[in-house]
DNA sequence: GATAAGCCTGAATCCCGGG
DNA sequence: GCCCGGGATTCAGGCTTAT
């Protein structure tokens, strides 16, 4: 298959259009490649992408229908693409796409794979057998999972992500400082609490039905891409679906390549990405430092839309002013940056500063302390 | 090896001393079997234990330890090929003990295995390949994990447990009601927040050093044993260590069998278990479990005058109405009839229906669910 | 229009005892 | 072992409809 046959390029105004990548001149950047995942992976050059995010079929092995106690039917994943006859068949599939993923990944690149207990152990084993070096397993704790209706097991309230480098020698990217700032100056842990994708974010067709049965939340991809890539990096998603990876890559000024075989998903993804905002380059910050303050983090407020990159914050008397970067760092006009607490302290030439009280946002021409947003968040998420 | 050679029996006053287990008369109950895990597993009879908890060696790469198939250690090598050798050897070891575990487990028994990302994917794959049926993967979120000192990864703040039945046909034990009560009347999720084992609970030698490097918290075993076993069940722990499984089994009036090769651990475990309290039999719970309550039939209520032929029943909103026939069938105005469940399902066009909750009787102009009558009957006839 | 109640749904390997 | 039928079983959040 030639690339030209399966490329659905983005418009020219695309962020990637004019960027030069000397080591991978032929990559079909910022486009969805239509077709079989493994076949298309084979057309991509060796050592060419910085990050891979993969959401492969889980091989759920469901049988029969499930009804809620009140009688309604659970709309389960029943797509042909999730069905494999045996574990051996699933392992074979996994081995094939991981082998290509390994080849395509740069030496210092990393891969993320998400799954559930149905498939994640086989994926993890295959990753290790392929030579990948596991860096972390990350638990996505769902704040609103589907309950266990029949009371026969524990509520399956999480999914597992594996983060691995190409080899144990890789000098991989991990934006430790950004993540720590994002997490209110506490090290980011391996368990992440995030809601499932629902509401307005969930893509629906004209009939009101969900377009993709397993659309992932943008907040999840935000954290992944923020943690393990840099602006202008190339991010490959071999199971692109409705393009969450592309949307967040675009927000964060990364290049992306998607592989997807379903025309419906491709169409929805392309439309969605075309609408996605590109955050300003000056906001891409690499935050700096440490300190402490638990409960609701600044990053949490960002993930939930209370604060957005580009928002301007002031101190109560408008003596100081700073802009919010994607990782939750604040940046002042003179270029200094840091967490809300650090920058507040710096600007005041103080030893420390409670950024929640120091910084204010504007609403109806009034300045309100950041802490109000925390309270609003807590009011909505007790 | 004969069992007599490796058995370290508990004292006679032991809870298990006088209990008869007709199907497994030769089990060395409530004792630590000293020696190699796999060898000793082979001496245990088929289909004889109800629950297995296993905390196998985790990380063969970091420790530099490599296990030969029989379980003895070899010095690890450090080149690229050796990694494959290491994984293969670990897989072989895992396969051997899991095969015996599968054989020893009763048809309706379940197994728990705990691990980290270093080994859990291989364990999970081996479990599935062995024919075990995964029920849940459980995340133990550590409230006080060790931080990541170098800032190159996410804080590794959890461990993973896999809970699996012997086959997909197993009618395994899950004390749903107990766990729901335990969890403030919300069904227990797959992510558990517990502190690591420290303080007084942590066993220390005379030198103040911890006796076992990875002693598990009692709270973890408490939840596991409470969830997936019943009093008098037999619980096997093939990597007994310092005996946390034995302590909690004794608390909860379950029998236990431990396998351990290190004399220091055995001694510490035995002393610890000897001191462990046995909770009173009357405290073993299950009161709130409806499935365990004696069955009261609709006919029984009629025989005892709680319901009489000709009584009219309604659903909660009086959309439906039916009359009680002499045989306990309900009959609706359009002539359809059946049991309280069947007619309820028919009228709602549902797959099934719990008639006890669906149908209501009128008392002092108020509609009360049929279930109330069942409770009244049970109160009068304990 | 604001508040309250009701409805819908989400990667789900989802019953069990008696004849 | 199989078959039959009684009857046990749900949480959070967003959206829609009703008051």
JSON list of C-alpha atoms in Angstrom, two decimals, chain A residues 192-360:
[
{"chain": "A", "resi": 192, "resn": "UNK", "atom": "CA", "xyz": [-4.96, 9.01, 38.22]},
{"chain": "A", "resi": 193, "resn": "UNK", "atom": "CA", "xyz": [-8.54, 9.89, 39.04]},
{"chain": "A", "resi": 194, "resn": "UNK", "atom": "CA", "xyz": [-10.47, 11.03, 35.98]},
{"chain": "A", "resi": 195, "resn": "UNK", "atom": "CA", "xyz": [-14.10, 10.81, 34.84]},
{"chain": "A", "resi": 196, "resn": "UNK", "atom": "CA", "xyz": [-15.07, 8.76, 31.82]},
{"chain": "A", "resi": 197, "resn": "UNK", "atom": "CA", "xyz": [-15.81, 10.53, 28.56]},
{"chain": "A", "resi": 198, "resn": "UNK", "atom": "CA", "xyz": [-19.40, 11.72, 28.62]},
{"chain": "A", "resi": 199, "resn": "UNK", "atom": "CA", "xyz": [-21.57, 14.80, 28.16]},
{"chain": "A", "resi": 200, "resn": "UNK", "atom": "CA", "xyz": [-20.67, 17.28, 25.43]},
{"chain": "A", "resi": 201, "resn": "UNK", "atom": "CA", "xyz": [-17.23, 15.77, 24.94]},
{"chain": "A", "resi": 202, "resn": "UNK", "atom": "CA", "xyz": [-18.73, 12.46, 23.86]},
{"chain": "A", "resi": 203, "resn": "UNK", "atom": "CA", "xyz": [-19.21, 12.41, 20.08]},
{"chain": "A", "resi": 204, "resn": "UNK", "atom": "CA", "xyz": [-22.71, 11.48, 18.99]},
{"chain": "A", "resi": 205, "resn": "UNK", "atom": "CA", "xyz": [-24.29, 10.86, 15.64]},
{"chain": "A", "resi": 206, "resn": "UNK", "atom": "CA", "xyz": [-27.47, 12.39, 14.27]},
{"chain": "A", "resi": 207, "resn": "UNK", "atom": "CA", "xyz": [-29.44, 9.64, 15.93]},
{"chain": "A", "resi": 208, "resn": "UNK", "atom": "CA", "xyz": [-28.00, 10.60, 19.29]},
{"chain": "A", "resi": 209, "resn": "UNK", "atom": "CA", "xyz": [-26.05, 7.36, 19.51]},
{"chain": "A", "resi": 210, "resn": "UNK", "atom": "CA", "xyz": [-22.42, 7.42, 20.52]},
{"chain": "A", "resi": 211, "resn": "UNK", "atom": "CA", "xyz": [-20.18, 7.26, 17.47]},
{"chain": "A", "resi": 212, "resn": "UNK", "atom": "CA", "xyz": [-17.43, 5.22, 19.09]},
{"chain": "A", "resi": 213, "resn": "UNK", "atom": "CA", "xyz": [-18.12, 2.75, 21.89]},
{"chain": "A", "resi": 214, "resn": "UNK", "atom": "CA", "xyz": [-14.92, 3.49, 23.79]},
{"chain": "A", "resi": 215, "resn": "UNK", "atom": "CA", "xyz": [-13.99, 7.13, 23.23]},
{"chain": "A", "resi": 216, "resn": "UNK", "atom": "CA", "xyz": [-11.28, 8.14, 25.69]},
{"chain": "A", "resi": 217, "resn": "UNK", "atom": "CA", "xyz": [-11.46, 11.35, 27.76]},
{"chain": "A", "resi": 218, "resn": "UNK", "atom": "CA", "xyz": [-9.35, 14.27, 26.61]},
{"chain": "A", "resi": 219, "resn": "UNK", "atom": "CA", "xyz": [-8.03, 14.79, 30.14]},
{"chain": "A", "resi": 220, "resn": "UNK", "atom": "CA", "xyz": [-6.34, 11.40, 29.97]},
{"chain": "A", "resi": 221, "resn": "UNK", "atom": "CA", "xyz": [-4.51, 12.21, 26.74]},
{"chain": "A", "resi": 222, "resn": "UNK", "atom": "CA", "xyz": [-3.67, 15.67, 28.01]},
{"chain": "A", "resi": 223, "resn": "UNK", "atom": "CA", "xyz": [-1.78, 14.24, 30.93]},
{"chain": "A", "resi": 224, "resn": "UNK", "atom": "CA", "xyz": [-0.04, 11.59, 28.83]},
{"chain": "A", "resi": 225, "resn": "UNK", "atom": "CA", "xyz": [1.12, 13.95, 26.12]},
{"chain": "A", "resi": 226, "resn": "UNK", "atom": "CA", "xyz": [2.12, 16.64, 28.59]},
{"chain": "A", "resi": 227, "resn": "UNK", "atom": "CA", "xyz": [4.17, 14.13, 30.56]},
{"chain": "A", "resi": 228, "resn": "UNK", "atom": "CA", "xyz": [6.03, 12.32, 27.84]},
{"chain": "A", "resi": 229, "resn": "UNK", "atom": "CA", "xyz": [6.53, 14.55, 24.81]},
{"chain": "A", "resi": 230, "resn": "UNK", "atom": "CA", "xyz": [7.68, 18.00, 23.74]},
{"chain": "A", "resi": 231, "resn": "UNK", "atom": "CA", "xyz": [6.24, 20.58, 21.35]},
{"chain": "A", "resi": 232, "resn": "UNK", "atom": "CA", "xyz": [6.81, 19.58, 17.68]},
{"chain": "A", "resi": 233, "resn": "UNK", "atom": "CA", "xyz": [7.25, 15.90, 18.61]},
{"chain": "A", "resi": 234, "resn": "UNK", "atom": "CA", "xyz": [5.54, 13.33, 16.43]},
{"chain": "A", "resi": 235, "resn": "UNK", "atom": "CA", "xyz": [2.83, 11.30, 18.14]},
{"chain": "A", "resi": 236, "resn": "UNK", "atom": "CA", "xyz": [1.49, 8.16, 16.50]},
{"chain": "A", "resi": 237, "resn": "UNK", "atom": "CA", "xyz": [-1.83, 6.56, 17.38]},
{"chain": "A", "resi": 238, "resn": "UNK", "atom": "CA", "xyz": [-2.31, 3.26, 15.56]},
{"chain": "A", "resi": 239, "resn": "UNK", "atom": "CA", "xyz": [-5.89, 2.83, 16.82]},
{"chain": "A", "resi": 240, "resn": "UNK", "atom": "CA", "xyz": [-7.04, 6.37, 16.23]},
{"chain": "A", "resi": 241, "resn": "UNK", "atom": "CA", "xyz": [-10.79, 5.91, 16.62]},
{"chain": "A", "resi": 242, "resn": "UNK", "atom": "CA", "xyz": [-12.44, 9.32, 16.85]},
{"chain": "A", "resi": 243, "resn": "UNK", "atom": "CA", "xyz": [-9.14, 11.12, 17.30]},
{"chain": "A", "resi": 244, "resn": "UNK", "atom": "CA", "xyz": [-8.78, 12.19, 20.92]},
{"chain": "A", "resi": 245, "resn": "UNK", "atom": "CA", "xyz": [-5.01, 11.85, 20.53]},
{"chain": "A", "resi": 246, "resn": "UNK", "atom": "CA", "xyz": [-5.08, 14.19, 17.53]},
{"chain": "A", "resi": 247, "resn": "UNK", "atom": "CA", "xyz": [-7.15, 16.82, 19.33]},
{"chain": "A", "resi": 248, "resn": "UNK", "atom": "CA", "xyz": [-4.82, 17.02, 22.32]},
{"chain": "A", "resi": 249, "resn": "UNK", "atom": "CA", "xyz": [-1.69, 16.82, 20.16]},
{"chain": "A", "resi": 250, "resn": "UNK", "atom": "CA", "xyz": [-3.01, 19.83, 18.27]},
{"chain": "A", "resi": 251, "resn": "UNK", "atom": "CA", "xyz": [-3.84, 21.73, 21.46]},
{"chain": "A", "resi": 252, "resn": "UNK", "atom": "CA", "xyz": [-0.32, 21.14, 22.71]},
{"chain": "A", "resi": 253, "resn": "UNK", "atom": "CA", "xyz": [1.46, 21.83, 19.40]},
{"chain": "A", "resi": 254, "resn": "UNK", "atom": "CA", "xyz": [2.61, 18.30, 18.81]},
{"chain": "A", "resi": 255, "resn": "UNK", "atom": "CA", "xyz": [2.41, 16.58, 15.43]},
{"chain": "A", "resi": 256, "resn": "UNK", "atom": "CA", "xyz": [0.22, 13.53, 15.15]},
{"chain": "A", "resi": 257, "resn": "UNK", "atom": "CA", "xyz": [-0.37, 10.57, 12.87]},
{"chain": "A", "resi": 258, "resn": "UNK", "atom": "CA", "xyz": [-3.47, 8.45, 13.19]},
{"chain": "A", "resi": 259, "resn": "UNK", "atom": "CA", "xyz": [-4.23, 5.03, 11.77]},
{"chain": "A", "resi": 260, "resn": "UNK", "atom": "CA", "xyz": [-7.85, 3.97, 11.55]},
{"chain": "A", "resi": 261, "resn": "UNK", "atom": "CA", "xyz": [-9.82, 1.65, 9.34]},
{"chain": "A", "resi": 262, "resn": "UNK", "atom": "CA", "xyz": [-13.42, 2.64, 10.03]},
{"chain": "A", "resi": 263, "resn": "UNK", "atom": "CA", "xyz": [-14.59, 5.44, 7.67]},
{"chain": "A", "resi": 264, "resn": "UNK", "atom": "CA", "xyz": [-17.18, 6.64, 10.18]},
{"chain": "A", "resi": 265, "resn": "UNK", "atom": "CA", "xyz": [-14.57, 7.10, 12.88]},
{"chain": "A", "resi": 266, "resn": "UNK", "atom": "CA", "xyz": [-12.20, 8.80, 10.44]},
{"chain": "A", "resi": 267, "resn": "UNK", "atom": "CA", "xyz": [-14.78, 11.30, 9.35]},
{"chain": "A", "resi": 268, "resn": "UNK", "atom": "CA", "xyz": [-15.76, 12.15, 12.91]},
{"chain": "A", "resi": 269, "resn": "UNK", "atom": "CA", "xyz": [-12.13, 12.44, 13.99]},
{"chain": "A", "resi": 270, "resn": "UNK", "atom": "CA", "xyz": [-11.16, 14.73, 11.12]},
{"chain": "A", "resi": 271, "resn": "UNK", "atom": "CA", "xyz": [-14.07, 17.08, 11.74]},
{"chain": "A", "resi": 272, "resn": "UNK", "atom": "CA", "xyz": [-13.30, 17.16, 15.43]},
{"chain": "A", "resi": 273, "resn": "UNK", "atom": "CA", "xyz": [-9.61, 17.89, 14.98]},
{"chain": "A", "resi": 274, "resn": "UNK", "atom": "CA", "xyz": [-10.27, 20.60, 12.40]},
{"chain": "A", "resi": 275, "resn": "UNK", "atom": "CA", "xyz": [-12.21, 22.44, 15.07]},
{"chain": "A", "resi": 276, "resn": "UNK", "atom": "CA", "xyz": [-9.56, 22.00, 17.78]},
{"chain": "A", "resi": 277, "resn": "UNK", "atom": "CA", "xyz": [-7.79, 25.07, 19.05]},
{"chain": "A", "resi": 278, "resn": "UNK", "atom": "CA", "xyz": [-3.99, 25.34, 18.97]},
{"chain": "A", "resi": 279, "resn": "UNK", "atom": "CA", "xyz": [-2.74, 26.84, 22.21]},
{"chain": "A", "resi": 280, "resn": "UNK", "atom": "CA", "xyz": [-0.27, 29.67, 21.87]},
{"chain": "A", "resi": 281, "resn": "UNK", "atom": "CA", "xyz": [3.36, 28.72, 21.56]},
{"chain": "A", "resi": 282, "resn": "UNK", "atom": "CA", "xyz": [4.32, 30.95, 24.46]},
{"chain": "A", "resi": 283, "resn": "UNK", "atom": "CA", "xyz": [2.16, 28.84, 26.73]},
{"chain": "A", "resi": 284, "resn": "UNK", "atom": "CA", "xyz": [4.01, 25.57, 26.21]},
{"chain": "A", "resi": 285, "resn": "UNK", "atom": "CA", "xyz": [6.04, 26.19, 29.42]},
{"chain": "A", "resi": 286, "resn": "UNK", "atom": "CA", "xyz": [8.39, 23.87, 31.15]},
{"chain": "A", "resi": 287, "resn": "UNK", "atom": "CA", "xyz": [7.70, 24.60, 34.77]},
{"chain": "A", "resi": 288, "resn": "UNK", "atom": "CA", "xyz": [10.42, 24.55, 37.33]},
{"chain": "A", "resi": 289, "resn": "UNK", "atom": "CA", "xyz": [9.94, 23.49, 40.94]},
{"chain": "A", "resi": 290, "resn": "UNK", "atom": "CA", "xyz": [8.71, 22.17, 44.24]},
{"chain": "A", "resi": 291, "resn": "UNK", "atom": "CA", "xyz": [6.48, 22.81, 47.31]},
{"chain": "A", "resi": 292, "resn": "UNK", "atom": "CA", "xyz": [3.28, 21.52, 48.75]},
{"chain": "A", "resi": 293, "resn": "UNK", "atom": "CA", "xyz": [-0.50, 21.90, 48.95]},
{"chain": "A", "resi": 294, "resn": "UNK", "atom": "CA", "xyz": [-2.82, 18.90, 48.70]},
{"chain": "A", "resi": 295, "resn": "UNK", "atom": "CA", "xyz": [-6.51, 18.35, 47.87]},
{"chain": "A", "resi": 296, "resn": "UNK", "atom": "CA", "xyz": [-7.60, 20.00, 44.63]},
{"chain": "A", "resi": 297, "resn": "UNK", "atom": "CA", "xyz": [-4.66, 20.65, 42.36]},
{"chain": "A", "resi": 298, "resn": "UNK", "atom": "CA", "xyz": [-4.28, 23.46, 39.87]},
{"chain": "A", "resi": 299, "resn": "UNK", "atom": "CA", "xyz": [-3.99, 20.79, 37.17]},
{"chain": "A", "resi": 300, "resn": "UNK", "atom": "CA", "xyz": [-7.28, 19.35, 38.27]},
{"chain": "A", "resi": 301, "resn": "UNK", "atom": "CA", "xyz": [-8.94, 22.72, 37.77]},
{"chain": "A", "resi": 302, "resn": "UNK", "atom": "CA", "xyz": [-7.43, 22.87, 34.29]},
{"chain": "A", "resi": 303, "resn": "UNK", "atom": "CA", "xyz": [-8.58, 19.40, 33.37]},
{"chain": "A", "resi": 304, "resn": "UNK", "atom": "CA", "xyz": [-12.05, 20.35, 34.43]},
{"chain": "A", "resi": 305, "resn": "UNK", "atom": "CA", "xyz": [-12.14, 23.58, 32.50]},
{"chain": "A", "resi": 306, "resn": "UNK", "atom": "CA", "xyz": [-12.13, 25.99, 35.43]},
{"chain": "A", "resi": 307, "resn": "UNK", "atom": "CA", "xyz": [-8.84, 27.37, 34.14]},
{"chain": "A", "resi": 308, "resn": "UNK", "atom": "CA", "xyz": [-7.61, 27.25, 30.56]},
{"chain": "A", "resi": 309, "resn": "UNK", "atom": "CA", "xyz": [-4.19, 27.83, 29.03]},
{"chain": "A", "resi": 310, "resn": "UNK", "atom": "CA", "xyz": [-3.91, 31.51, 28.19]},
{"chain": "A", "resi": 311, "resn": "UNK", "atom": "CA", "xyz": [-6.03, 32.76, 31.06]},
{"chain": "A", "resi": 312, "resn": "UNK", "atom": "CA", "xyz": [-4.55, 35.85, 32.77]},
{"chain": "A", "resi": 313, "resn": "UNK", "atom": "CA", "xyz": [-4.21, 35.99, 36.53]},
{"chain": "A", "resi": 314, "resn": "UNK", "atom": "CA", "xyz": [-3.52, 39.04, 38.70]},
{"chain": "A", "resi": 315, "resn": "UNK", "atom": "CA", "xyz": [-2.70, 39.76, 42.29]},
{"chain": "A", "resi": 316, "resn": "UNK", "atom": "CA", "xyz": [-5.44, 41.52, 44.20]},
{"chain": "A", "resi": 317, "resn": "UNK", "atom": "CA", "xyz": [-4.16, 45.01, 43.35]},
{"chain": "A", "resi": 318, "resn": "UNK", "atom": "CA", "xyz": [-3.14, 44.25, 39.77]},
{"chain": "A", "resi": 319, "resn": "UNK", "atom": "CA", "xyz": [0.49, 44.97, 40.52]},
{"chain": "A", "resi": 320, "resn": "UNK", "atom": "CA", "xyz": [1.43, 41.60, 39.03]},
{"chain": "A", "resi": 321, "resn": "UNK", "atom": "CA", "xyz": [0.05, 39.70, 36.12]},
{"chain": "A", "resi": 322, "resn": "UNK", "atom": "CA", "xyz": [0.74, 36.25, 34.67]},
{"chain": "A", "resi": 323, "resn": "UNK", "atom": "CA", "xyz": [-0.52, 33.90, 32.00]},
{"chain": "A", "resi": 324, "resn": "UNK", "atom": "CA", "xyz": [-1.46, 30.25, 32.50]},
{"chain": "A", "resi": 325, "resn": "UNK", "atom": "CA", "xyz": [0.64, 27.71, 30.62]},
{"chain": "A", "resi": 326, "resn": "UNK", "atom": "CA", "xyz": [-0.59, 24.28, 29.53]},
{"chain": "A", "resi": 327, "resn": "UNK", "atom": "CA", "xyz": [1.13, 22.51, 32.38]},
{"chain": "A", "resi": 328, "resn": "UNK", "atom": "CA", "xyz": [-0.34, 24.80, 35.01]},
{"chain": "A", "resi": 329, "resn": "UNK", "atom": "CA", "xyz": [2.74, 26.95, 35.34]},
{"chain": "A", "resi": 330, "resn": "UNK", "atom": "CA", "xyz": [2.25, 30.72, 35.44]},
{"chain": "A", "resi": 331, "resn": "UNK", "atom": "CA", "xyz": [4.42, 32.95, 33.33]},
{"chain": "A", "resi": 332, "resn": "UNK", "atom": "CA", "xyz": [4.95, 36.64, 34.00]},
{"chain": "A", "resi": 333, "resn": "UNK", "atom": "CA", "xyz": [5.74, 39.26, 31.41]},
{"chain": "A", "resi": 334, "resn": "UNK", "atom": "CA", "xyz": [9.46, 39.25, 32.26]},
{"chain": "A", "resi": 335, "resn": "UNK", "atom": "CA", "xyz": [9.64, 35.55, 31.43]},
{"chain": "A", "resi": 336, "resn": "UNK", "atom": "CA", "xyz": [9.82, 34.15, 34.93]},
{"chain": "A", "resi": 337, "resn": "UNK", "atom": "CA", "xyz": [7.60, 31.16, 35.47]},
{"chain": "A", "resi": 338, "resn": "UNK", "atom": "CA", "xyz": [6.63, 28.60, 38.05]},
{"chain": "A", "resi": 339, "resn": "UNK", "atom": "CA", "xyz": [3.67, 27.22, 39.91]},
{"chain": "A", "resi": 340, "resn": "UNK", "atom": "CA", "xyz": [1.09, 29.63, 41.26]},
{"chain": "A", "resi": 341, "resn": "UNK", "atom": "CA", "xyz": [2.91, 29.53, 44.58]},
{"chain": "A", "resi": 342, "resn": "UNK", "atom": "CA", "xyz": [6.46, 29.86, 43.29]},
{"chain": "A", "resi": 343, "resn": "UNK", "atom": "CA", "xyz": [5.84, 32.70, 40.93]},
{"chain": "A", "resi": 344, "resn": "UNK", "atom": "CA", "xyz": [3.78, 34.55, 43.50]},
{"chain": "A", "resi": 345, "resn": "UNK", "atom": "CA", "xyz": [6.64, 34.29, 45.95]},
{"chain": "A", "resi": 346, "resn": "UNK", "atom": "CA", "xyz": [9.21, 35.34, 43.38]},
{"chain": "A", "resi": 347, "resn": "UNK", "atom": "CA", "xyz": [7.32, 38.41, 42.30]},
{"chain": "A", "resi": 348, "resn": "UNK", "atom": "CA", "xyz": [6.84, 39.54, 45.87]},
{"chain": "A", "resi": 349, "resn": "UNK", "atom": "CA", "xyz": [10.40, 38.61, 46.71]},
{"chain": "A", "resi": 350, "resn": "UNK", "atom": "CA", "xyz": [8.93, 36.54, 49.50]},
{"chain": "A", "resi": 351, "resn": "UNK", "atom": "CA", "xyz": [10.12, 33.22, 50.85]},
{"chain": "A", "resi": 352, "resn": "UNK", "atom": "CA", "xyz": [6.79, 31.63, 50.19]},
{"chain": "A", "resi": 353, "resn": "UNK", "atom": "CA", "xyz": [3.37, 32.44, 48.94]},
{"chain": "A", "resi": 354, "resn": "UNK", "atom": "CA", "xyz": [0.00, 30.80, 48.94]},
{"chain": "A", "resi": 355, "resn": "UNK", "atom": "CA", "xyz": [-0.84, 31.06, 45.29]},
{"chain": "A", "resi": 356, "resn": "UNK", "atom": "CA", "xyz": [-4.49, 30.16, 45.89]},
{"chain": "A", "resi": 357, "resn": "UNK", "atom": "CA", "xyz": [-4.95, 33.40, 47.80]},
{"chain": "A", "resi": 358, "resn": "UNK", "atom": "CA", "xyz": [-2.40, 35.55, 45.98]},
{"chain": "A", "resi": 359, "resn": "UNK", "atom": "CA", "xyz": [-3.59, 35.04, 42.42]},
{"chain": "A", "resi": 360, "resn": "UNK", "atom": "CA", "xyz": [-6.93, 36.29, 41.18]}
]
